Short mmCIF file of C-alpha atoms and ligand atoms in Angstrom, two decimals:
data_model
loop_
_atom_site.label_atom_id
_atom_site.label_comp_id
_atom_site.label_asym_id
_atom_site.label_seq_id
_atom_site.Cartn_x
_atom_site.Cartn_y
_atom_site.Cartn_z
CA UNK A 1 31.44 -97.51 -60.81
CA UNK A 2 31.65 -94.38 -62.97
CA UNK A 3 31.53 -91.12 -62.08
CA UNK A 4 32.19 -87.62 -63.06
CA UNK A 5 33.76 -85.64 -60.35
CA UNK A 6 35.13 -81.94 -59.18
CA UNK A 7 38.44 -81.65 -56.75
CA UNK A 8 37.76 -78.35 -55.79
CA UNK A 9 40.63 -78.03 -53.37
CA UNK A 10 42.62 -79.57 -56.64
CA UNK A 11 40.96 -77.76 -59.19
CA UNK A 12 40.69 -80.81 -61.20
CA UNK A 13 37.26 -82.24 -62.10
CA UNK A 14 37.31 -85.56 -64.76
CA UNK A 15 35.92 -89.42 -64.49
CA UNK A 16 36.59 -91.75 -61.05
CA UNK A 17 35.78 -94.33 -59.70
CA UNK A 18 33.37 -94.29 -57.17
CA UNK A 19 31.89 -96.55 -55.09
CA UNK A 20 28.57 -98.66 -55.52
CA UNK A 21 25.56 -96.93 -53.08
CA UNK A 22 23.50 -99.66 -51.37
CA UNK A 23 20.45 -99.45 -50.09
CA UNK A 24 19.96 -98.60 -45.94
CA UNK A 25 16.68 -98.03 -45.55
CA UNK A 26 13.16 -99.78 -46.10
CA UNK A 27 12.15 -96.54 -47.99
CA UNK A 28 15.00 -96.23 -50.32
CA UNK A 29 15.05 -97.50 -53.80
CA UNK A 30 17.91 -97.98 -56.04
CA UNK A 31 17.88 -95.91 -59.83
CA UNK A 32 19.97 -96.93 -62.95
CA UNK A 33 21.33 -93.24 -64.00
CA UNK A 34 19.73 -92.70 -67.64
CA UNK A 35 20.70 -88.93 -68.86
CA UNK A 36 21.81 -85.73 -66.79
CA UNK A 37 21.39 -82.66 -68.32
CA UNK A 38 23.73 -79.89 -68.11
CA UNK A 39 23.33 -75.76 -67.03
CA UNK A 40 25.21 -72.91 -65.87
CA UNK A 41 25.23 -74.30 -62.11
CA UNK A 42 27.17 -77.02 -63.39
CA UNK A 43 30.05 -74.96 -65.74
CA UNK A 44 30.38 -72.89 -62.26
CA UNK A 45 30.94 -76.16 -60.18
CA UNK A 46 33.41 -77.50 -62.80
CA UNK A 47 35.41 -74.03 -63.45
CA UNK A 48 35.65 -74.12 -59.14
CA UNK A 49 33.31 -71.11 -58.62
CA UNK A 50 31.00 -73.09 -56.24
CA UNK A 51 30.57 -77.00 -55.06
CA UNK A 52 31.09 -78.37 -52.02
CA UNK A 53 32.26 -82.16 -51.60
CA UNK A 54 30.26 -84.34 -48.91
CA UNK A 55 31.86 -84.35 -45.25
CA UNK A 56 35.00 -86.87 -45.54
CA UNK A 57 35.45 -86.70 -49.64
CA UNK A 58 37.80 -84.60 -51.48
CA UNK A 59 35.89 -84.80 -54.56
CA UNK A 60 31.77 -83.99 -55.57
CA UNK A 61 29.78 -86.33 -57.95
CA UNK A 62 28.12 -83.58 -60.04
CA UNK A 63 24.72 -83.35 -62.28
CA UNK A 64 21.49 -82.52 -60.48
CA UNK A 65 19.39 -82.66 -63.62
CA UNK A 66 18.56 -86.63 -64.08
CA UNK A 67 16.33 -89.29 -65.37
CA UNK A 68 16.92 -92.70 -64.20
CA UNK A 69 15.60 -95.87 -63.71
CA UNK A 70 14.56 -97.73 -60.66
CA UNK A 71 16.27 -100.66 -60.67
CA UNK A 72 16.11 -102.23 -56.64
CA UNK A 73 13.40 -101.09 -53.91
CA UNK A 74 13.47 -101.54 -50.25
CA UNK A 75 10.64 -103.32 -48.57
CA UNK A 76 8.91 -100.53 -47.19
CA UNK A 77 9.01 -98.79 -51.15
CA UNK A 78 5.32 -98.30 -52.45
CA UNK A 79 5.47 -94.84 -54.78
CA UNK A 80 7.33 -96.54 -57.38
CA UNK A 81 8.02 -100.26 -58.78
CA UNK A 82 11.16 -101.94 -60.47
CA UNK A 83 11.59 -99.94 -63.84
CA UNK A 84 9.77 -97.03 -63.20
CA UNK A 85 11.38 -93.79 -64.78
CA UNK A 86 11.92 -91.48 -62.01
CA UNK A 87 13.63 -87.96 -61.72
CA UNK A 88 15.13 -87.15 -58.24
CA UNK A 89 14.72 -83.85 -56.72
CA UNK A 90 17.84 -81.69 -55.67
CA UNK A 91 17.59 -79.81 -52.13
CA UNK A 92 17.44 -82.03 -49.05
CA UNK A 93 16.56 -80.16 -45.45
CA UNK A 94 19.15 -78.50 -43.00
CA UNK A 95 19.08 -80.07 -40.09
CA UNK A 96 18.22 -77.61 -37.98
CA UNK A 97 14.91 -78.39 -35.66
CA UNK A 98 14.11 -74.76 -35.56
CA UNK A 99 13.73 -74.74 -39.45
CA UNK A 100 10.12 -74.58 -40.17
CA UNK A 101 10.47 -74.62 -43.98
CA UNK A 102 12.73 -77.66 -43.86
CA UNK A 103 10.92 -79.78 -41.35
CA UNK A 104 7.68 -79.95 -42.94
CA UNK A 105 9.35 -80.78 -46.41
CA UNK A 106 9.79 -77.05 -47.84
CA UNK A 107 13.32 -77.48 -48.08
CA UNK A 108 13.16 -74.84 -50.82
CA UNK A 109 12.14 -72.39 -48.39
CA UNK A 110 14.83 -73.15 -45.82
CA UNK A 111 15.53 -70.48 -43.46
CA UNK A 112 19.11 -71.56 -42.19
CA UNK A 113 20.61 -71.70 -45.92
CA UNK A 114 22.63 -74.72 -44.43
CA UNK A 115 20.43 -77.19 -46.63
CA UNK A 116 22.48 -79.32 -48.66
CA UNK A 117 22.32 -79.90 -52.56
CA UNK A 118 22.76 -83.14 -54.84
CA UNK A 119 25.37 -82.50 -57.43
CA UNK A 120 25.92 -78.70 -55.86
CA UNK A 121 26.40 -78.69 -51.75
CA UNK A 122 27.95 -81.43 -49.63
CA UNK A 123 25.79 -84.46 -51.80
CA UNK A 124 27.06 -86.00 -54.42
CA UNK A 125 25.00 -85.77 -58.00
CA UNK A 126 23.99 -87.65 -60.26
CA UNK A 127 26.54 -88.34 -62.95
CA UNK A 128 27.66 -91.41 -61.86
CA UNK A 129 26.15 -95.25 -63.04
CA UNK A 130 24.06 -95.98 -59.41
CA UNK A 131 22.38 -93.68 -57.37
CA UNK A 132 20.26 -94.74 -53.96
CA UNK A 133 17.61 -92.22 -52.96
CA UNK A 134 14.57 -92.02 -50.47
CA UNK A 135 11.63 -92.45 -52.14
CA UNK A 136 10.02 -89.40 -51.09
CA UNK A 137 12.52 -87.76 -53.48
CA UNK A 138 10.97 -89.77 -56.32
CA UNK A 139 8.80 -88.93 -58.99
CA UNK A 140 7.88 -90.95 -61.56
CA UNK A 141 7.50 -89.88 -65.58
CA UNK A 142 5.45 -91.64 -67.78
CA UNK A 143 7.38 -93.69 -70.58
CA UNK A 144 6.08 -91.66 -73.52
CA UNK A 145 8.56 -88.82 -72.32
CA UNK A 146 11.33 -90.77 -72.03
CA UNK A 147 13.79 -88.68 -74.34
CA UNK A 148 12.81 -85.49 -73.32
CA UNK A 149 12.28 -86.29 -69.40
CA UNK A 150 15.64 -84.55 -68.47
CA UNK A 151 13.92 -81.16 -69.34
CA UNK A 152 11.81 -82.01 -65.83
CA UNK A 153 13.94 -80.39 -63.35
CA UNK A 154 14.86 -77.14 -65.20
CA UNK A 155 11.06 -76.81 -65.97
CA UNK A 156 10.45 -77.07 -62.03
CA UNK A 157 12.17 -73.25 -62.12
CA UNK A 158 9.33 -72.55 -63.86
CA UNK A 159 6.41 -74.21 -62.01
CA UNK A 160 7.35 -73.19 -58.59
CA UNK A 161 7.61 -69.66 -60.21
CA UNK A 162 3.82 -70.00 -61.35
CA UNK A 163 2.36 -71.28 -58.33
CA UNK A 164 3.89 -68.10 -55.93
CA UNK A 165 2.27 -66.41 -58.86
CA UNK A 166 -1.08 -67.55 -58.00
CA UNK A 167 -0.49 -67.19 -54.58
CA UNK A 168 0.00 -63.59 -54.61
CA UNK A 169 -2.54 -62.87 -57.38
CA UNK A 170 -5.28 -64.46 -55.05
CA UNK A 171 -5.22 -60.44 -53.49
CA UNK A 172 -6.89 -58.98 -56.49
CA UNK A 173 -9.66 -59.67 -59.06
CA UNK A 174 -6.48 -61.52 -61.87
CA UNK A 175 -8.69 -62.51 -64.71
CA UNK A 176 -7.77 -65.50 -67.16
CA UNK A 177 -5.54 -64.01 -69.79
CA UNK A 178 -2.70 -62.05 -69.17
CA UNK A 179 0.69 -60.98 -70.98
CA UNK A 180 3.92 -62.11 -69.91
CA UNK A 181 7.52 -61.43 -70.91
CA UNK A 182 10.56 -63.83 -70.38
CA UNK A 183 13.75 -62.15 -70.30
CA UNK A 184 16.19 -64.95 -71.81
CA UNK A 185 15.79 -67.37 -74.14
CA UNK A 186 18.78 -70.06 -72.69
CA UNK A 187 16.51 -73.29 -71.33
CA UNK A 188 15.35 -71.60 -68.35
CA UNK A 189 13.58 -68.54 -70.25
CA UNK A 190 11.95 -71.11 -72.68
CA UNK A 191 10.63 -73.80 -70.50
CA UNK A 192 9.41 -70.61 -68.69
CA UNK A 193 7.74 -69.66 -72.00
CA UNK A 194 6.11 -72.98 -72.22
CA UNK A 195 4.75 -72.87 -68.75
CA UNK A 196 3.45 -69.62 -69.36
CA UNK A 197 1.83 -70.58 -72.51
CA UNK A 198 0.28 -73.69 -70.97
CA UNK A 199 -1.15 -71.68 -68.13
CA UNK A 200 -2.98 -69.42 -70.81
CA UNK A 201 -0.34 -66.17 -71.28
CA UNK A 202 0.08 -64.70 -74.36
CA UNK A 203 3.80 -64.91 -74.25
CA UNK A 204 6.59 -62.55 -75.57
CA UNK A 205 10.25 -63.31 -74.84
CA UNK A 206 13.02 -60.81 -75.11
CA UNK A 207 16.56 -62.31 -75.55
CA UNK A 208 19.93 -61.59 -77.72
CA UNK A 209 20.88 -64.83 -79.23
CA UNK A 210 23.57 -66.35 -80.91
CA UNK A 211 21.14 -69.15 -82.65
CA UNK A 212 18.22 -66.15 -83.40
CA UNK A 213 16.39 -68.50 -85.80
CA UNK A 214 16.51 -71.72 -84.15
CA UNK A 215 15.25 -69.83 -80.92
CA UNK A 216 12.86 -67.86 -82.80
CA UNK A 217 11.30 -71.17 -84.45
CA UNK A 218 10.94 -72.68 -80.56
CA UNK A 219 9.22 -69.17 -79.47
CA UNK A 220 6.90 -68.64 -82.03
CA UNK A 221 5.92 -72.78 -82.82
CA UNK A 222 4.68 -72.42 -78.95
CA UNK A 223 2.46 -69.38 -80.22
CA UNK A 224 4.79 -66.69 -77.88
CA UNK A 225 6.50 -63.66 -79.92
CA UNK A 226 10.24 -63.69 -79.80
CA UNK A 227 11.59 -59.88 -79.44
CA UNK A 228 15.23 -59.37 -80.17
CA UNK A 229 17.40 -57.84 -77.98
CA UNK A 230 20.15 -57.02 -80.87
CA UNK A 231 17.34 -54.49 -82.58
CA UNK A 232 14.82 -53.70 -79.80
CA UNK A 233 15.72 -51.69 -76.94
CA UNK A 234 13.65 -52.10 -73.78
CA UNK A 235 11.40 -49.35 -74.57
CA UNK A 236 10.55 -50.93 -78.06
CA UNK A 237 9.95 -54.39 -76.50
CA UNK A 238 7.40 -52.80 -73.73
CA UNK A 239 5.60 -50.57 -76.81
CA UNK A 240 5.40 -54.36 -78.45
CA UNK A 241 4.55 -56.28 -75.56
CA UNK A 242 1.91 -53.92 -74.40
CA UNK A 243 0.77 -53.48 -70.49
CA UNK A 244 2.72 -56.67 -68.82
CA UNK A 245 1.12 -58.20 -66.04
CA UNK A 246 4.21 -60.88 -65.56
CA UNK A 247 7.65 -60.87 -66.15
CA UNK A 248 9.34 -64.42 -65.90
CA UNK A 249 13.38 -63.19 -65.69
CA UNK A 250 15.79 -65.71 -66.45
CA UNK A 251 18.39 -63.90 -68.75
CA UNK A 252 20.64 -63.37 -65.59
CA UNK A 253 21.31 -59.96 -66.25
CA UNK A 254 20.65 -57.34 -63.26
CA UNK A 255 20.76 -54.37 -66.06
CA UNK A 256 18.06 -55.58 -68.23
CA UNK A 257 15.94 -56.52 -65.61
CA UNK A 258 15.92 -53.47 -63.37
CA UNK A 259 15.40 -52.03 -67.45
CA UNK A 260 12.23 -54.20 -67.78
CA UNK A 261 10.62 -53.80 -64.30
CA UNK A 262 10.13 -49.72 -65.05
CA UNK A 263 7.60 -51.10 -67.36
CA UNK A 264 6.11 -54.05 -65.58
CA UNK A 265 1.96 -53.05 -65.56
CA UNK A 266 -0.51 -51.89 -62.78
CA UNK A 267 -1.05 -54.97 -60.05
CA UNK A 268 1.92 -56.45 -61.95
CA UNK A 269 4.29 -59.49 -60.53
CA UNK A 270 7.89 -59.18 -61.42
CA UNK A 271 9.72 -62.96 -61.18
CA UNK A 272 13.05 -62.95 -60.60
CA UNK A 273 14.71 -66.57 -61.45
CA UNK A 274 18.25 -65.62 -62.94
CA UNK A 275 21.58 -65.73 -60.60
CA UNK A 276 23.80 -62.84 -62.03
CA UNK A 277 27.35 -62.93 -61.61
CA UNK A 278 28.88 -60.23 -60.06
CA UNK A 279 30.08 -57.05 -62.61
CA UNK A 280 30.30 -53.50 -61.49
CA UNK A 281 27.32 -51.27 -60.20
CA UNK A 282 24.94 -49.95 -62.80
CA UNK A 283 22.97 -46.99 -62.71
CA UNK A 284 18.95 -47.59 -61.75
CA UNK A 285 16.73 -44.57 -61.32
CA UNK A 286 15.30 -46.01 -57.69
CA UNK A 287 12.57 -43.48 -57.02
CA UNK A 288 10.90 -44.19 -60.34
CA UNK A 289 10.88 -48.14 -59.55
CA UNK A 290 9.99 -47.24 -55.95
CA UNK A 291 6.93 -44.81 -57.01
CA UNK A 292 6.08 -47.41 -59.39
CA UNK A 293 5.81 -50.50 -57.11
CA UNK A 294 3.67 -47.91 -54.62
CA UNK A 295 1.41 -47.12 -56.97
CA UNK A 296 0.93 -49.87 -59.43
CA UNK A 297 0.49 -52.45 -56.74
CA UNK A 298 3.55 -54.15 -57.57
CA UNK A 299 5.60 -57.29 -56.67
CA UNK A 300 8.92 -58.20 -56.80
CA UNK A 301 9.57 -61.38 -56.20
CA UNK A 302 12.85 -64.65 -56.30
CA UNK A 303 11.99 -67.92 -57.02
CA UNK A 304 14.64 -70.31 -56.46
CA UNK A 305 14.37 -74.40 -56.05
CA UNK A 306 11.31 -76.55 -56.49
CA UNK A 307 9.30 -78.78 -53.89
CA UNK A 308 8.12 -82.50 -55.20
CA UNK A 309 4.59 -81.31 -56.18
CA UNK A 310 6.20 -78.94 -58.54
CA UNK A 311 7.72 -81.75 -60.24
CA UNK A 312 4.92 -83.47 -60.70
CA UNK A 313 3.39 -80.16 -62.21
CA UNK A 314 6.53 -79.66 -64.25
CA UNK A 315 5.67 -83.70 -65.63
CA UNK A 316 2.41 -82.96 -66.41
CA UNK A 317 3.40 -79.76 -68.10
CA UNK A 318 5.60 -81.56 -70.48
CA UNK A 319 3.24 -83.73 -71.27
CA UNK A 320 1.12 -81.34 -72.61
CA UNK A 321 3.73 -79.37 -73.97
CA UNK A 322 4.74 -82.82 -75.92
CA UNK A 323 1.51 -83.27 -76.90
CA UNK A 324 1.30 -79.28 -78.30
CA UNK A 325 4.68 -78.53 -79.50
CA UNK A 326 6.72 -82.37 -79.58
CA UNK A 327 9.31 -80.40 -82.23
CA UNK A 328 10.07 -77.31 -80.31
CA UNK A 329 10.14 -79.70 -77.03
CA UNK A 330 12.80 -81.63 -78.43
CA UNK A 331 14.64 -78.59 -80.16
CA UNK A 332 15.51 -77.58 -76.54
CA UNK A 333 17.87 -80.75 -76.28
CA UNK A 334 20.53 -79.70 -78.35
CA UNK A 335 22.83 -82.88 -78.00
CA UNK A 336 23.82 -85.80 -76.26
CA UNK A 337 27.10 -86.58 -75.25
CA UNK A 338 28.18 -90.09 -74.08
CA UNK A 339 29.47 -89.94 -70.63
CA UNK A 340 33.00 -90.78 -71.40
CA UNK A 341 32.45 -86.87 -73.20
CA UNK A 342 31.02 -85.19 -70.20
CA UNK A 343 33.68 -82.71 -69.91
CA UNK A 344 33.15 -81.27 -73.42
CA UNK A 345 29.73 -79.69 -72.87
CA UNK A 346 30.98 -79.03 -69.18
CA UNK A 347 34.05 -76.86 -70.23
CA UNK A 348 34.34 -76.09 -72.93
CA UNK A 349 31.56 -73.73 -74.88
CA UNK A 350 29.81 -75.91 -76.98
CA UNK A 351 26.61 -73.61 -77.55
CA UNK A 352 22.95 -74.72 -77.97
CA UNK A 353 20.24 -74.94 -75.41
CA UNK A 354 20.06 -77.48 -73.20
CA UNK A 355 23.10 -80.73 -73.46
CA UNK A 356 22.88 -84.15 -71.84
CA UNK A 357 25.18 -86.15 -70.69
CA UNK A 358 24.04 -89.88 -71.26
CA UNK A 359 25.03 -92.21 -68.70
CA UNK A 360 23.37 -95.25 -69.65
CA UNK A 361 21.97 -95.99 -72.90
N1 NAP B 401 16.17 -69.87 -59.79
C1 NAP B 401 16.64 -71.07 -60.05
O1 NAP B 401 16.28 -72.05 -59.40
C2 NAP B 401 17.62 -71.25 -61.17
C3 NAP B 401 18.03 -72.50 -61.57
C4 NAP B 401 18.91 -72.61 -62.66
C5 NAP B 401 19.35 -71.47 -63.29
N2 NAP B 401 18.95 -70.25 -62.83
C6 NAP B 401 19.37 -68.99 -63.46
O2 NAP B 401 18.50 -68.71 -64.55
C7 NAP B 401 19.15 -67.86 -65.49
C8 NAP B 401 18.93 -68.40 -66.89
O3 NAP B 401 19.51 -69.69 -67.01
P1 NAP B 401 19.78 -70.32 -68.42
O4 NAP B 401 20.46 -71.61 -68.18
O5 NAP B 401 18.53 -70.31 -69.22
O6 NAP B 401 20.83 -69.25 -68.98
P2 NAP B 401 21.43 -68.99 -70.43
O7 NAP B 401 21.47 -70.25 -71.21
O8 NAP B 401 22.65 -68.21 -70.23
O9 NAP B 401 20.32 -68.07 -71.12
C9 NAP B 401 20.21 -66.70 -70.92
C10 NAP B 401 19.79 -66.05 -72.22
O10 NAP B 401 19.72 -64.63 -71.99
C11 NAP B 401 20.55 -63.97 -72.94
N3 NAP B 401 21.13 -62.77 -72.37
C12 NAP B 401 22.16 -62.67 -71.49
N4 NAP B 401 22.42 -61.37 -71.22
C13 NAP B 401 21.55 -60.65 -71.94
C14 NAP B 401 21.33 -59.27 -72.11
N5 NAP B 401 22.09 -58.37 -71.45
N6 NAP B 401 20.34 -58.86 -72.93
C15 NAP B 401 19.57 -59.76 -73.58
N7 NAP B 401 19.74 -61.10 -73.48
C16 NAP B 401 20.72 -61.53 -72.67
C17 NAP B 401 21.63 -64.98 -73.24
O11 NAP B 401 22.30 -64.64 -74.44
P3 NAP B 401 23.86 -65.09 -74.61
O12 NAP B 401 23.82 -66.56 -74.86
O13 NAP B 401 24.30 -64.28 -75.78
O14 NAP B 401 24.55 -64.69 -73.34
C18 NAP B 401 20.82 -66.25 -73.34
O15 NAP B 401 20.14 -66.36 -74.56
C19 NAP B 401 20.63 -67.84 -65.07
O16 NAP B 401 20.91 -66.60 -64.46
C20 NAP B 401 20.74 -68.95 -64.05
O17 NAP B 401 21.69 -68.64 -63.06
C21 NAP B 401 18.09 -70.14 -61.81
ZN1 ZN B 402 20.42 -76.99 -63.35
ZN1 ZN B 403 16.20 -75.49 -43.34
#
């Protein structure tokens, strides 16, 4: 069947054929691939910056954002039924019996780092026609969200983000309104927004932008303030957004953020999400962020990786989101490219938010 692959050791990445998965186990079910979506993880793996092939292949069947189909269960299957839409989850557990994290199904805590990845590390994705998967790795969308279902697993950034939120704000009287800033506006930064806006935050998200109005339109149709990066420094964007109780990062860049977090509010939680690539040092004034975190109560913390109930938050959150804000839900999909097209939004820089690659119609 088809498939769109990476040769790392090669450098080559384009279509193969690759072979049908069946199903080996009672709890396994079969999906028809539907859509993958495409982000930055995915432009590394295919410009040979990261991605490791499974043991004995040469080669990595990439995509890790999905919505497919369940088209064959095994007998023992009971979470979902012939034709259920279903989006997989990425990170399966190290196998490592002294992994805590891993063994009780926290594989997004894993201690050992040696988990592996599908579409990323050692397991191939899900860009390809036929894909077999335990069920536990399953959860099912509701057919109303159909075209926008791929947004689930970026929005799981997001939702795992939230709920370490709430954990740590269980040490202090949080009331029910707070103001949070997102740092990007790429698909990461405005699902963020979304989630943010659905948990009750007023919302402000600082960005530069190529596409200011489009993004603008998505920010303020969700009732969050967009602030410019191109004509607001920092400074003006923390007189604007006031005392910030929550910053959501995903703009990927270390100098902004370390920027942001010497205004981040008393008893404030700092989120990092974004990956940066590696550019020269930059100058931080430590003792003021140091004095700051002392004082104020302050946490820094990295969210990386979601757990199954965070997808099923992230489906309900779309939901609602749908139901809110269907336009500025689907504005975040900027296009669609058949599958025979997949390397165009892969490598070459085709712009816009979030593009799909659709495997099956
Ligand atoms: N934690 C996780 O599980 C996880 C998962 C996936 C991705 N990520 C990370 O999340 C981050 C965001 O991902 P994304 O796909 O949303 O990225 P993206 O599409 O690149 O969006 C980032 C946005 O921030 C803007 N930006 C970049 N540098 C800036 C600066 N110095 N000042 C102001 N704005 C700036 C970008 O503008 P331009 O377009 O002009 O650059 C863009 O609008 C990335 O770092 C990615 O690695 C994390
Ligand atoms: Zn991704
Ligand atoms: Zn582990």
């Amino acid at each position: 069947m088809l498939a769109v692959a990476v040769f790392p050791a090669k450098r080559e990445v384009h279509a193969i054929d690759h072979p049908e998965p069946a199903i080996v186990s009672p709890t396994q079910a079969k999906m028809r691939v539907l859509e993958v979506g495409i982000c930055g993880t995915d432009r590394e793996i295919v410009s040979f910056q990261y991605g490791i092939p499974p043991e004995g292949f040469e080669y990595l069947v990439i995509g890790h954002e999905s919505l497919s189909e369940v088209v064959e269960v095994g007998p023992q299957v009971s979470k979902v039924k012939l034709g259920d839409l279903v989006i997989m989850t990425v990170r399966r557990p190290c196998g490592h019996a002294s992994c805590l994290a891993c063994r009780e199904g926290r594989q997004d805590y894993c201690y050992t780092g040696d988990y592996t990845e599908r579409g990323i590390k050692q397991q191939h994705g899900y860009m390809t026609e036929l894909v077999v998967e335990e069920e536990r790795y399953l959860s099912v969308v509701p057919r109303q969200l159909r075209d926008v279902a791929v947004l689930v697993e970026p929005l799981t950034i997001a939702e795992k983000s939230l709920e370490q939120l709430s954990c740590v704000q269980q040490r202090l009287p949080w009331g029910a309104t707070h103001r949070a800033v997102v740092l990007g506006a790429g698909p990461v930064g405005l699902l963020g927004a979304m989630a943010l806006r659905i948990a009750g935050f007023e919302v402000f998200v600082y960005s530069r932008s190529h596409s200011h109005s489009d993004k603008n339109e998505i920010v303020s149709s969700i009732g969050a303030q967009y602030i410019a990066a191109e004509t607001n420094s920092v400074d003006e964007m923390a007189k604007i957004a006031g005392p910030i109780d929550v910053v959501y990062e995903a703009v990927g860049a270390s100098s902004v953020a370390f920027d942001v977090i010497q205004h981040l509010g008393p008893n404030g939680v700092f989120i990092f999400t974004g990956v940066p690539g590696r550019k020269g040092p930059i100058e931080v004034d430590t003792d003021y962020i140091m004095k700051d975190v002392v004082l104020n109560n302050q946490v820094i913390l990295g969210s990386v990786n979601a757990p199954p109930h965070c997808f099923a938050s992230a489906i309900r959150d779309l939901g609602v989101a749908m139901e809110r804000w269907p336009a500025a839900v689907r504005a975040l999909i900027t296009a669609r490219y058949p599958i025979s097209q997949a390397l165009q939004p892969l490598t070459s820089d085709v712009g816009g938010i979030k593009n799909v690659v659709t495997v099956a119609p």
